[in-house]
Coordinates of C-alpha atoms and ligand atoms in Angstrom, one line a residue:
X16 CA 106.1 100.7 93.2
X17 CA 109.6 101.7 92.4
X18 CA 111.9 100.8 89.6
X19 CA 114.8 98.7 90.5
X20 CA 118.0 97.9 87.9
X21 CA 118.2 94.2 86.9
X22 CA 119.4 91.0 89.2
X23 CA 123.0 90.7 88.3
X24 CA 121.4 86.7 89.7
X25 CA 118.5 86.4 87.8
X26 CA 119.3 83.9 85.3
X27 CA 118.6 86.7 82.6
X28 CA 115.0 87.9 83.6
X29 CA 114.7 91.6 84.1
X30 CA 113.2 92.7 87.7
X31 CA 110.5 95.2 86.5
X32 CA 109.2 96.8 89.6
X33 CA 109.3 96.2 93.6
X34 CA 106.1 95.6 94.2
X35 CA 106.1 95.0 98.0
X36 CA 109.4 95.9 100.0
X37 CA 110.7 94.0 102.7
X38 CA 109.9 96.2 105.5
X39 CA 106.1 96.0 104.5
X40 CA 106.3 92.2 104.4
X41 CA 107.5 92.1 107.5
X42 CA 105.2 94.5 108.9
X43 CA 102.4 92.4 107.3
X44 CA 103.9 88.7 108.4
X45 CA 103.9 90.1 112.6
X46 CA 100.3 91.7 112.0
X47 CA 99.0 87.9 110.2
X48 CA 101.3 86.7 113.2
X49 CA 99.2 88.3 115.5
X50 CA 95.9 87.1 114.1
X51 CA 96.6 83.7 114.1
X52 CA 97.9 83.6 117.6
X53 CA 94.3 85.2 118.7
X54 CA 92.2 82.4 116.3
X55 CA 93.7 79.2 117.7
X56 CA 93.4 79.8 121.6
X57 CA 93.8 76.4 122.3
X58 CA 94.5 72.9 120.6
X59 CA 97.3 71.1 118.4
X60 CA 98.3 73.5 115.7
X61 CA 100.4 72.3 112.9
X62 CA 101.5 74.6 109.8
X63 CA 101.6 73.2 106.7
X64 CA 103.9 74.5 104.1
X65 CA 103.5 74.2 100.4
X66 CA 107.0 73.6 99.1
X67 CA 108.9 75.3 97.6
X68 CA 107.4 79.2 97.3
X69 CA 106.3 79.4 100.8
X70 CA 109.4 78.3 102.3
X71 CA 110.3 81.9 103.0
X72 CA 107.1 83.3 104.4
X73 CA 106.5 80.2 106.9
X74 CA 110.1 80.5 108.3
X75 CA 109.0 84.6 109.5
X76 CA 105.6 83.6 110.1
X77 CA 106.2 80.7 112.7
X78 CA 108.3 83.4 114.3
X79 CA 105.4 86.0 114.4
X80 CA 103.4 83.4 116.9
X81 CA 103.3 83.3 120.0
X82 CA 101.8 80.1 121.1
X83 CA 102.9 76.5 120.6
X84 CA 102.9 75.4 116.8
X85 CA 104.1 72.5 114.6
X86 CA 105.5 72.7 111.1
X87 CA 105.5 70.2 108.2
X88 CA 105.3 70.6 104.7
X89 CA 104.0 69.3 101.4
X90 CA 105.5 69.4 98.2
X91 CA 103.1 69.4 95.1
X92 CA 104.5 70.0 91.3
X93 CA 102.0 71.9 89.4
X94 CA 103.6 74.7 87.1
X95 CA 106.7 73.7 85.8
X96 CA 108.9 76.5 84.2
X97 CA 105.8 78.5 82.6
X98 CA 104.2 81.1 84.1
X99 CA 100.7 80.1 83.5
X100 CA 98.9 77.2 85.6
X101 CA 98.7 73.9 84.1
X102 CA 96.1 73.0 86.5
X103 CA 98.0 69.6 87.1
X104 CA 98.7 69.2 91.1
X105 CA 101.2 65.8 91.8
X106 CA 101.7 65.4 95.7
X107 CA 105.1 64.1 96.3
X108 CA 105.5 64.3 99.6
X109 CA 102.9 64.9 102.5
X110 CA 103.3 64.9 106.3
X111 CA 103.9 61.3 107.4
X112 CA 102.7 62.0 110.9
X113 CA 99.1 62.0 112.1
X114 CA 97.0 65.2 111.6
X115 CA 93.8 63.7 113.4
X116 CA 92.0 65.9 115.4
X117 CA 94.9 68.8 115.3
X118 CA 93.9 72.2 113.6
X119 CA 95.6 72.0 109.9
X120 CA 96.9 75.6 108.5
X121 CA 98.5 75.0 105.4
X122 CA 100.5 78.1 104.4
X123 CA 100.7 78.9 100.3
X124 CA 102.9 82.1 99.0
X125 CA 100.5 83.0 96.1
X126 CA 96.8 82.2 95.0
X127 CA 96.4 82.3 91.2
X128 CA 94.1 79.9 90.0
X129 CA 93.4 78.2 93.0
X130 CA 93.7 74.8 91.4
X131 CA 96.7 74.4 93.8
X132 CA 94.4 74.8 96.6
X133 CA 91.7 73.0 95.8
X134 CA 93.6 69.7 95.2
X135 CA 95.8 69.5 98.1
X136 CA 92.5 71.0 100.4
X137 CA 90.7 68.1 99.8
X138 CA 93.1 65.9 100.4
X139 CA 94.1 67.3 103.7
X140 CA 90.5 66.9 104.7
X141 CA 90.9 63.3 104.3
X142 CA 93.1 63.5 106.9
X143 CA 90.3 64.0 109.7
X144 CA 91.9 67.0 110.8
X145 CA 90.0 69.4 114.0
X146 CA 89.8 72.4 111.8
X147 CA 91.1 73.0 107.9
X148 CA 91.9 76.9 106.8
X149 CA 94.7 78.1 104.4
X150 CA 97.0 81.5 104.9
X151 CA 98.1 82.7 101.7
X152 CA 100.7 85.5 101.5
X153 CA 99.4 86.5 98.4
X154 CA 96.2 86.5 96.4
X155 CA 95.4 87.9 93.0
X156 CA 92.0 86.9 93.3
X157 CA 91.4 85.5 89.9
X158 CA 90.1 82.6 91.4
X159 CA 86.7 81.1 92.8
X160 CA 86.8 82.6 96.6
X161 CA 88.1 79.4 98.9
X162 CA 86.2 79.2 101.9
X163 CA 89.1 78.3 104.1
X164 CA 91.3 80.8 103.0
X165 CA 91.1 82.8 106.4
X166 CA 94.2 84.7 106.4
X167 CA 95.9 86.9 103.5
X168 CA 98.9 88.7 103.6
X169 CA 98.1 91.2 100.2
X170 CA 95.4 91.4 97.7
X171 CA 98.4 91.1 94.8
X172 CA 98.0 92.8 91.6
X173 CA 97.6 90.0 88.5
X174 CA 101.1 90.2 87.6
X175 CA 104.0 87.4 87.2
X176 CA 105.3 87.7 90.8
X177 CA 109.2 86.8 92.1
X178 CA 111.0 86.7 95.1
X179 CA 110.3 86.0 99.1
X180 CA 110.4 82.3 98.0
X181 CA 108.4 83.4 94.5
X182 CA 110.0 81.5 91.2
X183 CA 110.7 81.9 88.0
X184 CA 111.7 78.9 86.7
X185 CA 113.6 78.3 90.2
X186 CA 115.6 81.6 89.8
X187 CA 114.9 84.7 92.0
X188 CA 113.0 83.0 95.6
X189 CA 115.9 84.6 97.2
X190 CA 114.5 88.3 96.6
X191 CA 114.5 89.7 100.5
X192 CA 111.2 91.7 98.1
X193 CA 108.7 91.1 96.2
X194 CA 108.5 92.5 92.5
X195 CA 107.3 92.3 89.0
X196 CA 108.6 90.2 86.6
X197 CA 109.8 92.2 83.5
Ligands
IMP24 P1 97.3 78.1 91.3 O1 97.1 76.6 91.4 O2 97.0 78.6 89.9 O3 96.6 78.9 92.3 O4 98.9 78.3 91.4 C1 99.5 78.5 92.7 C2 101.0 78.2 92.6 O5 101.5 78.7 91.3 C3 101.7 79.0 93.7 O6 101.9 78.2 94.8 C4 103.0 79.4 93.0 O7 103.9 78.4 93.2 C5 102.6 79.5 91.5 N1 102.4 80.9 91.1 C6 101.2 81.4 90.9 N2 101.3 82.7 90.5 C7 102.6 83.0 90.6 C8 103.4 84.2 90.4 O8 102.9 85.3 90.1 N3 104.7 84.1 90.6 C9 105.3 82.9 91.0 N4 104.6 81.8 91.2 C10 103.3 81.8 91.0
MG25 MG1 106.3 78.1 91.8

């Protein structure tokens, strides 16, 4: 970790530390790249990205593989402008077209409670899809383990996070890093 100075941008929050820099995202989003190309040989294989904080991450990972994939998203509201869960999940939008018999990867930027998860997993499953897993950029592992969380970027520490696509009240997703929220 290093110390950087404050975001002139940051709506008045203090950046305490970078925790991951950009070059090791990147190094970490072509390696989970990688892995996904080599677990989905074959088949329909649409990513699904939870709007807004993994907006970032899915735009370098889609480009990290190398066989055919789809992209939609889903938008759930669940935090508000805290920075603790409320546990509340409300779907507001979800992929209009059919996800039958396709292998479903929804793509999250950070696991906290898992409550997230959990909601919009189940009702993806309803969805009769081929296969269900979940790629999380992050994890702080306060949560249950998911089973279909197959791919993770970083064990994260249990800090406030910001930046890749990571809020704070909607300020600071445009962080090219990933830091510590004084
Ligand atoms: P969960 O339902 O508690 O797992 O919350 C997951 C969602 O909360 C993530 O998709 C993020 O949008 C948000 N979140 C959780 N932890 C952080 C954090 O450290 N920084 C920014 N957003 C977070
Ligand atoms: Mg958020």
């Amino acid at each position: 970790m290093s110390n950087v100075r404050a975001e002139p941008r940051a709506g008045g929050c203090i950046i305490r530390s970078v925790v991951y820099d950009a070059d090791r995202i990147g190094r970490r989003v072509a390696e989970l790249g990688r892995e996904i190309t080599v677990a989905y040989p074959d088949g329909e294989l649409v990513l699904i990205g939870l709007l807004k904080g993994s907006f970032i991450f899915l735009a370098d990972l889609v480009r990290a593989i190398a066989r055919p994939v789809q992209v939609d998203f889903l938008v759930a509201s669940s935090y508000g402008s805290g920075t603790v869960s409320s546990g509340e999940v409300r779907l507001l939008y979800e992929p209009a077209a059919a996800l039958t018999g396709k292998h479903i990867l929804l793509i999250e930027d950070i696991i906290d409670s898992g409550r997230t998860l959990g909601a919009l997993r189940d009702r993806l499953r309803s969805r009769a899809p081929l296969s269900l897993a979940i790629c999380a950029l992050l994890d702080k592992r306060i949560a249950p383990p998911i089973p279909e969380v197959r791919f993770v970027g970083f064990q994260a520490p249990p800090l406030f996070l910001v930046g890749y696509g990571l809020d704070h009240a909607e300020e600071l997703r445009h962080l090219p890093y990933i830091a510590e929220l004084g």
